[in-house]
Amino acid sequence: MYNGLISKNIYRIPFSKSIKPVPEPAPFHYENKWLKSALDFKMPEGTPILAANDGVVITIIEKFTKGSNNKSLANKCNRIIIKHKNGEYTDYVHLKKDGVLVNKGQNVKKGVLIGYSGSTGYITYSHLHFAVIVSDGTGSWKTIMPRFKKNNKIFTLQSPKE
């Protein structure tokens, strides 16, 4: 069980430094308490997505083609989940159809290209949904606020409500 609200691990921003790491408003995250600390980064479809830390790929989904603002598509999005030390996992969601470049069980290093952003699932604009998730000890999962490092400074980000 993980009791913290902020990640123990320090991550890199999961995309190129040329894109500003400014989270977009994410009202759906606040409607679903377990998503509260997830981040939505607006970006063009096809943007390279990078591993935020060293780890092992435990889940890949890349079969979905559709995306819209229909909530019935909430579980129909392409994604990668990577397991890291300290019981933390990173979740990269809304990836492009066939845009996953890693395999389940593969070890990845921080900063390596793992896939491409897309617009699959429940989505109103092209973005990367990024979250650090941990077990809450009851068999459920929760998001926690990720710590990032840039220019030797450690900081956190949170998507605004609106």
mmCIF file of C-alpha atoms in Angstrom:
data_model
loop_
_atom_site.group_PDB
_atom_site.id
_atom_site.type_symbol
_atom_site.label_atom_id
_atom_site.label_comp_id
_atom_site.label_asym_id
_atom_site.label_seq_id
_atom_site.Cartn_x
_atom_site.Cartn_y
_atom_site.Cartn_z
ATOM 1 C CA MET A 1 0.000 0.000 0.000
ATOM 2 C CA TYR A 2 1.171 3.517 -0.845
ATOM 3 C CA ASN A 3 0.180 6.251 1.611
ATOM 4 C CA GLY A 4 1.721 9.318 -0.069
ATOM 5 C CA LEU A 5 0.021 11.920 -2.221
ATOM 6 C CA ILE A 6 3.208 12.861 -4.112
ATOM 7 C CA SER A 7 5.496 10.491 -6.012
ATOM 8 C CA LYS A 8 8.616 9.158 -4.346
ATOM 9 C CA ASN A 9 10.255 8.864 -7.767
ATOM 10 C CA ILE A 10 11.363 11.844 -9.819
ATOM 11 C CA TYR A 11 10.218 11.774 -13.451
ATOM 12 C CA ARG A 12 11.070 13.580 -16.663
ATOM 13 C CA ILE A 13 8.391 15.300 -18.715
ATOM 14 C CA PRO A 14 7.219 12.542 -21.136
ATOM 15 C CA PHE A 15 7.694 14.499 -24.351
ATOM 16 C CA SER A 16 10.103 16.837 -26.113
ATOM 17 C CA LYS A 17 11.396 19.928 -24.376
ATOM 18 C CA SER A 18 10.037 21.943 -27.307
ATOM 19 C CA ILE A 19 6.464 21.470 -25.955
ATOM 20 C CA LYS A 20 5.602 23.514 -22.875
ATOM 21 C CA PRO A 21 4.719 21.247 -19.938
ATOM 22 C CA VAL A 22 1.524 23.110 -19.063
ATOM 23 C CA PRO A 23 -1.425 20.880 -18.105
ATOM 24 C CA GLU A 24 -4.830 21.705 -19.583
ATOM 25 C CA PRO A 25 -8.049 21.891 -17.531
ATOM 26 C CA ALA A 26 -9.386 18.413 -16.821
ATOM 27 C CA PRO A 27 -12.879 18.529 -15.253
ATOM 28 C CA PHE A 28 -13.340 14.781 -15.877
ATOM 29 C CA HIS A 29 -10.404 14.087 -13.543
ATOM 30 C CA TYR A 30 -12.141 15.907 -10.708
ATOM 31 C CA GLU A 31 -15.432 14.081 -11.375
ATOM 32 C CA ASN A 32 -13.512 10.808 -10.930
ATOM 33 C CA LYS A 33 -11.593 11.156 -7.688
ATOM 34 C CA TRP A 34 -9.025 8.475 -8.532
ATOM 35 C CA LEU A 35 -7.934 10.592 -11.555
ATOM 36 C CA LYS A 36 -7.484 13.845 -9.607
ATOM 37 C CA SER A 37 -3.677 13.967 -9.975
ATOM 38 C CA ALA A 38 -3.565 12.916 -13.643
ATOM 39 C CA LEU A 39 -2.300 15.466 -16.170
ATOM 40 C CA ASP A 40 -3.566 16.298 -19.662
ATOM 41 C CA PHE A 41 -1.011 17.878 -21.986
ATOM 42 C CA LYS A 42 -2.394 19.331 -25.234
ATOM 43 C CA MET A 43 -0.290 18.338 -28.234
ATOM 44 C CA PRO A 44 -0.663 17.479 -31.916
ATOM 45 C CA GLU A 45 -1.490 13.894 -32.789
ATOM 46 C CA GLY A 46 1.692 12.001 -33.586
ATOM 47 C CA THR A 47 3.859 13.789 -30.999
ATOM 48 C CA PRO A 48 6.648 11.468 -29.766
ATOM 49 C CA ILE A 49 6.042 10.206 -26.219
ATOM 50 C CA LEU A 50 9.034 9.362 -24.023
ATOM 51 C CA ALA A 51 9.401 7.123 -20.970
ATOM 52 C CA ALA A 52 9.258 9.315 -17.870
ATOM 53 C CA ASN A 53 11.571 6.979 -15.922
ATOM 54 C CA ASP A 54 13.339 3.620 -16.116
ATOM 55 C CA GLY A 55 10.970 0.687 -15.782
ATOM 56 C CA VAL A 56 9.256 -2.358 -17.250
ATOM 57 C CA VAL A 57 6.328 -2.145 -19.665
ATOM 58 C CA ILE A 58 3.413 -4.055 -18.106
ATOM 59 C CA THR A 59 0.509 -3.044 -20.361
ATOM 60 C CA ILE A 60 0.129 -2.004 -23.976
ATOM 61 C CA ILE A 61 -3.115 -1.342 -25.816
ATOM 62 C CA GLU A 62 -3.019 -0.066 -29.393
ATOM 63 C CA LYS A 63 -6.110 -1.482 -31.125
ATOM 64 C CA PHE A 64 -8.544 1.433 -30.845
ATOM 65 C CA THR A 65 -9.161 3.872 -33.694
ATOM 66 C CA LYS A 66 -11.918 6.199 -32.464
ATOM 67 C CA GLY A 67 -12.000 9.131 -30.143
ATOM 68 C CA SER A 68 -14.759 11.597 -29.245
ATOM 69 C CA ASN A 69 -16.412 13.362 -26.341
ATOM 70 C CA ASN A 70 -18.693 10.339 -25.804
ATOM 71 C CA LYS A 71 -18.069 8.979 -22.281
ATOM 72 C CA SER A 72 -18.827 5.442 -23.529
ATOM 73 C CA LEU A 73 -15.335 5.541 -25.084
ATOM 74 C CA ALA A 74 -13.634 6.121 -21.683
ATOM 75 C CA ASN A 75 -12.138 2.613 -21.630
ATOM 76 C CA LYS A 76 -11.446 2.451 -25.366
ATOM 77 C CA CYS A 77 -8.142 4.266 -25.578
ATOM 78 C CA ASN A 78 -4.671 3.160 -26.509
ATOM 79 C CA ARG A 79 -2.136 3.233 -23.679
ATOM 80 C CA ILE A 80 1.141 2.142 -22.191
ATOM 81 C CA ILE A 81 1.681 1.417 -18.489
ATOM 82 C CA ILE A 82 5.221 1.186 -17.130
ATOM 83 C CA LYS A 83 6.144 -0.158 -13.678
ATOM 84 C CA HIS A 84 8.833 1.775 -11.766
ATOM 85 C CA LYS A 85 10.571 1.419 -8.414
ATOM 86 C CA ASN A 86 8.714 2.293 -5.186
ATOM 87 C CA GLY A 87 5.472 0.682 -6.417
ATOM 88 C CA GLU A 88 4.765 3.512 -8.863
ATOM 89 C CA TYR A 89 3.473 3.143 -12.419
ATOM 90 C CA THR A 90 3.220 5.679 -15.237
ATOM 91 C CA ASP A 91 0.209 5.616 -17.529
ATOM 92 C CA TYR A 92 0.328 7.179 -21.028
ATOM 93 C CA VAL A 93 -3.186 7.377 -22.529
ATOM 94 C CA HIS A 94 -4.956 8.344 -25.818
ATOM 95 C CA LEU A 95 -2.096 7.077 -27.971
ATOM 96 C CA LYS A 96 -2.340 6.746 -31.732
ATOM 97 C CA LYS A 97 -3.630 3.528 -33.296
ATOM 98 C CA ASP A 98 -0.551 1.308 -33.816
ATOM 99 C CA GLY A 99 1.453 4.093 -32.160
ATOM 100 C CA VAL A 100 2.973 1.943 -29.413
ATOM 101 C CA LEU A 101 6.681 1.238 -29.987
ATOM 102 C CA VAL A 102 7.400 -0.994 -26.970
ATOM 103 C CA ASN A 103 6.448 -4.543 -25.994
ATOM 104 C CA LYS A 104 4.972 -5.932 -22.819
ATOM 105 C CA GLY A 105 7.820 -7.058 -20.529
ATOM 106 C CA GLN A 106 10.348 -4.755 -22.188
ATOM 107 C CA ASN A 107 12.761 -2.775 -19.998
ATOM 108 C CA VAL A 108 12.839 0.902 -20.930
ATOM 109 C CA LYS A 109 15.146 3.744 -19.944
ATOM 110 C CA LYS A 110 14.096 7.266 -19.023
ATOM 111 C CA GLY A 111 13.773 9.421 -22.152
ATOM 112 C CA VAL A 112 13.470 6.592 -24.693
ATOM 113 C CA LEU A 113 10.748 6.899 -27.367
ATOM 114 C CA ILE A 114 7.828 4.608 -26.418
ATOM 115 C CA GLY A 115 4.996 5.757 -28.691
ATOM 116 C CA TYR A 116 3.025 8.565 -30.312
ATOM 117 C CA SER A 117 0.181 10.704 -29.008
ATOM 118 C CA GLY A 118 -3.240 10.298 -30.530
ATOM 119 C CA SER A 119 -6.926 10.964 -30.007
ATOM 120 C CA THR A 120 -8.395 7.624 -28.946
ATOM 121 C CA GLY A 121 -11.047 7.060 -26.290
ATOM 122 C CA TYR A 122 -13.021 9.713 -24.418
ATOM 123 C CA ILE A 123 -11.326 12.880 -25.603
ATOM 124 C CA THR A 124 -12.320 16.403 -26.612
ATOM 125 C CA TYR A 125 -8.963 17.459 -28.084
ATOM 126 C CA SER A 126 -5.665 15.782 -28.981
ATOM 127 C CA HIS A 127 -3.599 15.348 -25.834
ATOM 128 C CA LEU A 128 -1.506 13.014 -23.721
ATOM 129 C CA HIS A 129 -3.158 11.912 -20.497
ATOM 130 C CA PHE A 130 -0.248 11.160 -18.156
ATOM 131 C CA ALA A 131 -0.550 9.813 -14.634
ATOM 132 C CA VAL A 132 1.523 8.265 -11.896
ATOM 133 C CA ILE A 133 -0.591 5.565 -10.287
ATOM 134 C CA VAL A 134 -0.199 3.429 -7.175
ATOM 135 C CA SER A 135 -2.221 0.760 -5.403
ATOM 136 C CA ASP A 136 -4.366 2.106 -2.584
ATOM 137 C CA GLY A 137 -3.979 -1.195 -0.706
ATOM 138 C CA THR A 138 -7.574 -2.339 -1.313
ATOM 139 C CA GLY A 139 -7.131 -3.644 -4.860
ATOM 140 C CA SER A 140 -7.946 -0.263 -6.393
ATOM 141 C CA TRP A 141 -5.665 2.338 -7.926
ATOM 142 C CA LYS A 142 -5.208 6.048 -7.364
ATOM 143 C CA THR A 143 -3.241 8.782 -9.057
ATOM 144 C CA ILE A 144 -0.608 10.698 -7.146
ATOM 145 C CA MET A 145 1.039 13.999 -7.976
ATOM 146 C CA PRO A 146 4.227 13.352 -9.979
ATOM 147 C CA ARG A 147 7.489 15.083 -9.160
ATOM 148 C CA PHE A 148 9.477 16.200 -12.191
ATOM 149 C CA LYS A 149 13.035 17.415 -12.593
ATOM 150 C CA LYS A 150 14.168 20.063 -15.052
ATOM 151 C CA ASN A 151 17.317 22.202 -14.896
ATOM 152 C CA ASN A 152 18.199 20.693 -11.507
ATOM 153 C CA LYS A 153 14.868 21.849 -10.041
ATOM 154 C CA ILE A 154 12.200 19.490 -8.734
ATOM 155 C CA PHE A 155 8.584 20.582 -9.226
ATOM 156 C CA THR A 156 5.033 19.244 -9.384
ATOM 157 C CA LEU A 157 2.229 19.949 -11.850
ATOM 158 C CA GLN A 158 -1.524 19.689 -11.535
ATOM 159 C CA SER A 159 -4.254 20.042 -14.156
ATOM 160 C CA PRO A 160 -6.551 22.977 -13.357
ATOM 161 C CA LYS A 161 -10.256 22.236 -12.777
ATOM 162 C CA GLU A 162 -11.331 24.642 -15.523
#
